[in-house]
Tab-separated table of C-alpha atoms in Angstrom:
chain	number	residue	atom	x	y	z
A	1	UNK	CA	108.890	123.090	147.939
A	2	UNK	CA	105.968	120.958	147.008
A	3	UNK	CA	105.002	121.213	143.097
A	4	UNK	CA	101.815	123.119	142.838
A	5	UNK	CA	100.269	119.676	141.318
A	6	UNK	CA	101.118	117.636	144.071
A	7	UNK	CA	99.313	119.797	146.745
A	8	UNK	CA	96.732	118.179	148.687
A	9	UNK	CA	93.322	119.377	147.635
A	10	UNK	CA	90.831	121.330	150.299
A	11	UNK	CA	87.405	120.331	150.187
A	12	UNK	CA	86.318	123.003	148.931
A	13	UNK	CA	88.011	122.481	145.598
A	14	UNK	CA	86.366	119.132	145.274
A	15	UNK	CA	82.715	120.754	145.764
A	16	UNK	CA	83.906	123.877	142.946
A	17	UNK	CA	84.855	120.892	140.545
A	18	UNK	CA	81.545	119.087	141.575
A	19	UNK	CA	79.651	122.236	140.149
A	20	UNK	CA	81.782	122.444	137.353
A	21	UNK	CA	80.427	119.325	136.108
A	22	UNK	CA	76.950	119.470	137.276
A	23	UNK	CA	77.090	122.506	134.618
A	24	UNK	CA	78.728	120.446	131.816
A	25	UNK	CA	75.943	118.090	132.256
A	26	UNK	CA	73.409	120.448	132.109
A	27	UNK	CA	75.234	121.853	129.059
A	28	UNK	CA	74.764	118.396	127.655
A	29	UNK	CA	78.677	117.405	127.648
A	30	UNK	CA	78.400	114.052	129.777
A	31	UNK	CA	75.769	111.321	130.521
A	32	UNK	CA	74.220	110.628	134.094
A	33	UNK	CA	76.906	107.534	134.165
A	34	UNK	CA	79.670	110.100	133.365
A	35	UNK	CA	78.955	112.674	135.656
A	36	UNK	CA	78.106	109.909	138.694
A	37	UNK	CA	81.687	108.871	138.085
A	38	UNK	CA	83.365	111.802	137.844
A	39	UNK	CA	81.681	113.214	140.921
A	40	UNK	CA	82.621	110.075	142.755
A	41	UNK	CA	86.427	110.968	141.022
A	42	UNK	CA	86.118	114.388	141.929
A	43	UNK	CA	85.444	113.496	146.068
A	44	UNK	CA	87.881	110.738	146.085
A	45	UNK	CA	90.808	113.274	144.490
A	46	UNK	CA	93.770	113.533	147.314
A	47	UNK	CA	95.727	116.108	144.933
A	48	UNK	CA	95.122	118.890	143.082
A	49	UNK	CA	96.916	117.586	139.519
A	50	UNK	CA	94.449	114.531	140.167
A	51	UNK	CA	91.808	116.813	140.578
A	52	UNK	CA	92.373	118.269	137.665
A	53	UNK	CA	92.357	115.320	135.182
A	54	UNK	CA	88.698	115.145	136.050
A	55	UNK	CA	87.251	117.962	134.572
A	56	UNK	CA	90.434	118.798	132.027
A	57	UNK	CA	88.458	118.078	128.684
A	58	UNK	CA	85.743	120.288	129.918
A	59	UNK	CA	85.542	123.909	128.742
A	60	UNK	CA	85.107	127.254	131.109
A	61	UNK	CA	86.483	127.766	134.342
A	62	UNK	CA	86.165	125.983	137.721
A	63	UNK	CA	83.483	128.059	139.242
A	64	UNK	CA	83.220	128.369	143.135
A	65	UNK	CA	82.122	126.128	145.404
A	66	UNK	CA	78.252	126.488	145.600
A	67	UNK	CA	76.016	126.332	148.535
A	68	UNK	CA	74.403	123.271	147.327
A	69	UNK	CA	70.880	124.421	148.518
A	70	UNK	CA	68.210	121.786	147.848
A	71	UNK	CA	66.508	121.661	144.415
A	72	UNK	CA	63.179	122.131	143.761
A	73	UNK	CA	61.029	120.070	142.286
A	74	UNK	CA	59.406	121.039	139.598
A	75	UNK	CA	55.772	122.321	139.926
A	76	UNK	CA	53.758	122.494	136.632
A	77	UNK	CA	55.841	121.531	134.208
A	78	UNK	CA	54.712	119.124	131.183
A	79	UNK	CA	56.135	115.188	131.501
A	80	UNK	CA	57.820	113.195	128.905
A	81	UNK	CA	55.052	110.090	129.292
A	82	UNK	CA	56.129	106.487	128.918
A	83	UNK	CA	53.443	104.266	128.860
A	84	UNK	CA	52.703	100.491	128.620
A	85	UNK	CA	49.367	98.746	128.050
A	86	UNK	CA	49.734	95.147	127.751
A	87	UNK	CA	52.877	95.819	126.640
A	88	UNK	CA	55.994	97.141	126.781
A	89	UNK	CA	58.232	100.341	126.795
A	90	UNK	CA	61.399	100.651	126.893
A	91	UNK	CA	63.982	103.641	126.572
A	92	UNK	CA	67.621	102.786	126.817
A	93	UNK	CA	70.793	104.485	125.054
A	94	UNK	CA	71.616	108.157	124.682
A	95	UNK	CA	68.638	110.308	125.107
A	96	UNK	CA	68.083	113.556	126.336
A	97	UNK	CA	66.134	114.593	129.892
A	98	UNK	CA	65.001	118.361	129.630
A	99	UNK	CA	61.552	117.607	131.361
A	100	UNK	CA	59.963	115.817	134.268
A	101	UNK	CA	59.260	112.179	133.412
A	102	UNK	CA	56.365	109.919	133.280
A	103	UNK	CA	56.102	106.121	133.771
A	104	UNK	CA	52.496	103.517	133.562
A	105	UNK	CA	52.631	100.204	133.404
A	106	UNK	CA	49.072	98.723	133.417
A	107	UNK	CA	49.929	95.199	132.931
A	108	UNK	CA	52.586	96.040	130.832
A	109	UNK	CA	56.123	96.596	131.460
A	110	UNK	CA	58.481	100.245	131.387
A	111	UNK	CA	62.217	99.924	131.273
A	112	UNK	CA	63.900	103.179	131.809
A	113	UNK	CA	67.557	103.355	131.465
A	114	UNK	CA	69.139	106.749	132.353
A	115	UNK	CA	72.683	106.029	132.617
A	116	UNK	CA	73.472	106.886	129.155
A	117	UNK	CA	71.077	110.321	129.142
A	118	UNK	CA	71.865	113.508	128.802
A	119	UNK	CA	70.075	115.297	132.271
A	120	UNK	CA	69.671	118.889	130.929
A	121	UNK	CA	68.084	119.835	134.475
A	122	UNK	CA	69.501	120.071	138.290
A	123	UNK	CA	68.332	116.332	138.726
A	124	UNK	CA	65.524	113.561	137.234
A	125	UNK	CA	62.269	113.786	138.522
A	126	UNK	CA	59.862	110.122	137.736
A	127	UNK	CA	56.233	109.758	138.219
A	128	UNK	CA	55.667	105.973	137.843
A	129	UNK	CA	52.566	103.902	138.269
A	130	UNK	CA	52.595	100.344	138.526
A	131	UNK	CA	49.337	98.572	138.608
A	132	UNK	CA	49.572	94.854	137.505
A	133	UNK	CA	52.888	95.735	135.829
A	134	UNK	CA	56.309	96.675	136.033
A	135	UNK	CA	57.954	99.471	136.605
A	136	UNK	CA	61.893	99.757	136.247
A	137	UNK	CA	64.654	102.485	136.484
A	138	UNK	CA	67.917	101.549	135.785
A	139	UNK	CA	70.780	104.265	137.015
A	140	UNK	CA	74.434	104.205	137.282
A	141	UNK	CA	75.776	102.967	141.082
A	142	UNK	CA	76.631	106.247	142.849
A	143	UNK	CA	73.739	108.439	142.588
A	144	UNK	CA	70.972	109.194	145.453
A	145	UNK	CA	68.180	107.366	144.639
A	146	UNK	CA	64.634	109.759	147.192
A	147	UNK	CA	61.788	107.298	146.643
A	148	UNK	CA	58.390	107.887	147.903
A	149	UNK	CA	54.843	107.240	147.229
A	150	UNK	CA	52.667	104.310	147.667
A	151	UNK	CA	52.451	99.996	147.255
A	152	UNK	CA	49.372	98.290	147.966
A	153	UNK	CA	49.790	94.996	147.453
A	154	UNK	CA	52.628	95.342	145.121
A	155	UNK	CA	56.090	96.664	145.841
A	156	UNK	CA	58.491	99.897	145.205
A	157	UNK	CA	62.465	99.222	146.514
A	158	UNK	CA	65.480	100.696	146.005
A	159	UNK	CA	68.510	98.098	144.643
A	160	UNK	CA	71.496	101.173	144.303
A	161	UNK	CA	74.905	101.500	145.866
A	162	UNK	CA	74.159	105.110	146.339
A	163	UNK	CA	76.868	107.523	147.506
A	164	UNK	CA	78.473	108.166	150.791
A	165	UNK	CA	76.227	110.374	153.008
A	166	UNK	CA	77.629	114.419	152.684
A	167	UNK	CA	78.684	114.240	149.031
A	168	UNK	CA	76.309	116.143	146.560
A	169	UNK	CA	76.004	113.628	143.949
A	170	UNK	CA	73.382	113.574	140.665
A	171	UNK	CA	69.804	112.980	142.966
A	172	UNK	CA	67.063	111.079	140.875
A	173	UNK	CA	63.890	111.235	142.745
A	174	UNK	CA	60.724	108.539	141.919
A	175	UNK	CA	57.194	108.926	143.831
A	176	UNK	CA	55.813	105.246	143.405
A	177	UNK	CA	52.256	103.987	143.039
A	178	UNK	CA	52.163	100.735	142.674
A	179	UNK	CA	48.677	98.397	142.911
A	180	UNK	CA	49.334	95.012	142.632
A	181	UNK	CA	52.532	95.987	140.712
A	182	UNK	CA	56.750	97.122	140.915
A	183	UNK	CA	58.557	100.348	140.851
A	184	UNK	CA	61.840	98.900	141.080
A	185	UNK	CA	65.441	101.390	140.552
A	186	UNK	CA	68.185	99.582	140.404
A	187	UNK	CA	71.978	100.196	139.553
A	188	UNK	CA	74.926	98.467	137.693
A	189	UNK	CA	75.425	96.025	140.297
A	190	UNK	CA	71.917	94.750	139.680
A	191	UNK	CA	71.600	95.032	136.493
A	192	UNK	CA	73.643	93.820	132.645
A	193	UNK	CA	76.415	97.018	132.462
A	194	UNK	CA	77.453	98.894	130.117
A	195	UNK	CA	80.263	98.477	127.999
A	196	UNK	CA	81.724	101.580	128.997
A	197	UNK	CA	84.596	103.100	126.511
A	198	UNK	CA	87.940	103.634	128.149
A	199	UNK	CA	88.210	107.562	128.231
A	200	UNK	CA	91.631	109.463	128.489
A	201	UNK	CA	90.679	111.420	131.561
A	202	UNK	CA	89.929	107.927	133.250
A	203	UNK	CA	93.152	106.199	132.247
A	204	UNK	CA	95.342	109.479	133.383
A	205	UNK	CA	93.663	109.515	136.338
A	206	UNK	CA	94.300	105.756	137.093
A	207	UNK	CA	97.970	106.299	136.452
A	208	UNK	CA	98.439	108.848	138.750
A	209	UNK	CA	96.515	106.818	141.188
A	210	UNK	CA	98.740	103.614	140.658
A	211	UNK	CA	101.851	105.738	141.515
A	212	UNK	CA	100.537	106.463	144.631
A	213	UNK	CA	99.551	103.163	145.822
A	214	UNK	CA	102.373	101.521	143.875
A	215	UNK	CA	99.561	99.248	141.956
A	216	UNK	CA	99.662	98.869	138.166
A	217	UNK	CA	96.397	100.041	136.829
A	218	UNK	CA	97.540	99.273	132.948
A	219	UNK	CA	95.392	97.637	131.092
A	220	UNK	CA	96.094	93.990	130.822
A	221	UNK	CA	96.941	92.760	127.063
A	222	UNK	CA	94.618	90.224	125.906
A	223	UNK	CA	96.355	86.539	125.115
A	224	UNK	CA	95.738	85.349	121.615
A	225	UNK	CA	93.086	83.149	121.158
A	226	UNK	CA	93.334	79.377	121.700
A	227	UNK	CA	94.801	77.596	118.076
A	228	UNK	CA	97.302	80.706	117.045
A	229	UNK	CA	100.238	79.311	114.950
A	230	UNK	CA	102.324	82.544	116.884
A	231	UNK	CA	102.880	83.540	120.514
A	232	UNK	CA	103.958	87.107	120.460
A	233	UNK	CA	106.309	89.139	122.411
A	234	UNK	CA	105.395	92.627	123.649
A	235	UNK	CA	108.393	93.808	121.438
A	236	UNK	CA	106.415	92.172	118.097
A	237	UNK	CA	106.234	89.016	115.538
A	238	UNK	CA	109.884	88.521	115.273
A	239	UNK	CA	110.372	86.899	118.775
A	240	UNK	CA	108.387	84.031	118.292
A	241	UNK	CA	108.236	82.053	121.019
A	242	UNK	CA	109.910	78.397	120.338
A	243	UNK	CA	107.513	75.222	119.784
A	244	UNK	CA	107.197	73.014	122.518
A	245	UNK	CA	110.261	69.893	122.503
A	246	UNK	CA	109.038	66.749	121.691
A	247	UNK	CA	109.512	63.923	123.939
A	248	UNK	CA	112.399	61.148	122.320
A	249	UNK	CA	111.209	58.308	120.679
A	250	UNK	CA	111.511	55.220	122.786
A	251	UNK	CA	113.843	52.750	120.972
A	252	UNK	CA	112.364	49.546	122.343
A	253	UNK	CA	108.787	50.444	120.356
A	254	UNK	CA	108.891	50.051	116.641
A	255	UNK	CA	108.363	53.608	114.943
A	256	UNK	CA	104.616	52.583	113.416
A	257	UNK	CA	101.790	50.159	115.092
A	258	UNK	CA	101.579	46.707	114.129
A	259	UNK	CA	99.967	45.941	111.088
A	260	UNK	CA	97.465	42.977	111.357
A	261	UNK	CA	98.603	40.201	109.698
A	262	UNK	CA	97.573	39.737	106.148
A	263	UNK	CA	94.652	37.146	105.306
A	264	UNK	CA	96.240	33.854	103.386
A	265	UNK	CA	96.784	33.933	99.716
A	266	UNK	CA	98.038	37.545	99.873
């Protein structure tokens, strides 16, 4: 008999761990970046031990599977503005997103990084204006980008690898007026990425993923830099490696260069 980890995992476990993090995100436990990887984790999970690295620091228990019915936008509610007047804005880091958001560029420029926020609601909801500026939304590869709205003579694209059609994956949605202006979201692909810290959950899970496929996924040790007086061993100092040999000396050269001949009277 199979051990209960090694069981292949139904689909419908993936979407009840899929909700499980949707509501540590809400909670405020994990980013946008760390929830869009963990969902992709979470779909891509062949057993059930694997799926359960993914949500394993998380707190609670694994709810069901929901229905996943569409969310509503939000009708009323006060924005968190961002605005830029022959100028700039920018908001990068770890923030928090409890409210609708706001974006206007009038000849300015409005960098909005959300793949280090905290999304306290079902999704991220953007209102951004472009006219003679720039608008830009930088999110982690993996999410579903719903654009809409409006260019005249100016331009609104999406530059995401967004995630495979049928998965329920964090949505951010942007309605885009730009006049003579961008509203550009783009992902890590398109973008400088993050220096992203290498979690436990992540290196478990690429461990149990390298024993499938029979690939190392360790880590590679980084060689000492250029100029070191040692070259170490991975069992420590004491095996140093042993210099280089020096080529012999050829007998039929004499051992220093020729000296110029001294002047006369010396």
């Amino acid at each position: 008999m199979n051990d209960s980890g090694e069981m292949r995992v139904s689909d419908a476990e993936r979407e009840s761990a899929v909700e499980w993090l949707r509501v540590a995100s809400v909670e405020g436990r994990l980013t946008l970046g760390e929830l869009t990887e963990r969902t992709e984790a979470a779909y891509t999970a062949r057993t059930q031990a694997e799926l359960a690295v993914v949500t394993s620091d998380l707190p609670g228990v694994r709810p069901a599977a929901p229905a996943h019915p569409p969310a509503p936008r939000p009708a009323g509610q006060a924005r968190r503005w961002f605005v830029a007047v022959m100028g700039s804005s920018k908001q990068r880091g770890t923030w928090r997103i409890d409210k609708p958001l706001g974006a206007v560029a009038l000849m300015g420029d409005v960098v909005l990084d959300l793949r280090q926020a905290e999304v306290r609601t079902g999704g991220v909801d953007i209102m951004a204006t472009a006219v003679m500026g720039n608008v830009k939304i930088i999110v982690p590869d993996g999410v579903d980008v719903e654009l809409d709205g409006i260019a005249i003579m100016g331009d609104k694209k999406v530059q995401v690898v967004e995630a495979p059609p049928g998965t329920h994956a964090p949505v951010v949605r942007v309605t885009a007026y730009a006049v003579m202006g961008d509203v550009k979201v783009v992902g890590d692909s398109r973008t400088k990425p993050l220096k992203k810290a290498w979690s436990a959950w992540r290196e478990q899970w690429e461990e149990m993923r390298g024993e499938l496929t029979g690939e190392s996924h360790h880590r590679p040790i980084p060689p000492r830099p250029a100029g070191s007086p040692h070259s170490w061993h991975a069992t420590g100092p004491q095996h140093q490696a042993h210099p280089p040999a020096q080529p012999s000396p050829d007998p039929s050269r004499p051992p220093y260069p020729p000296q110029p001949p001294y002047p006369p009277g010396h």
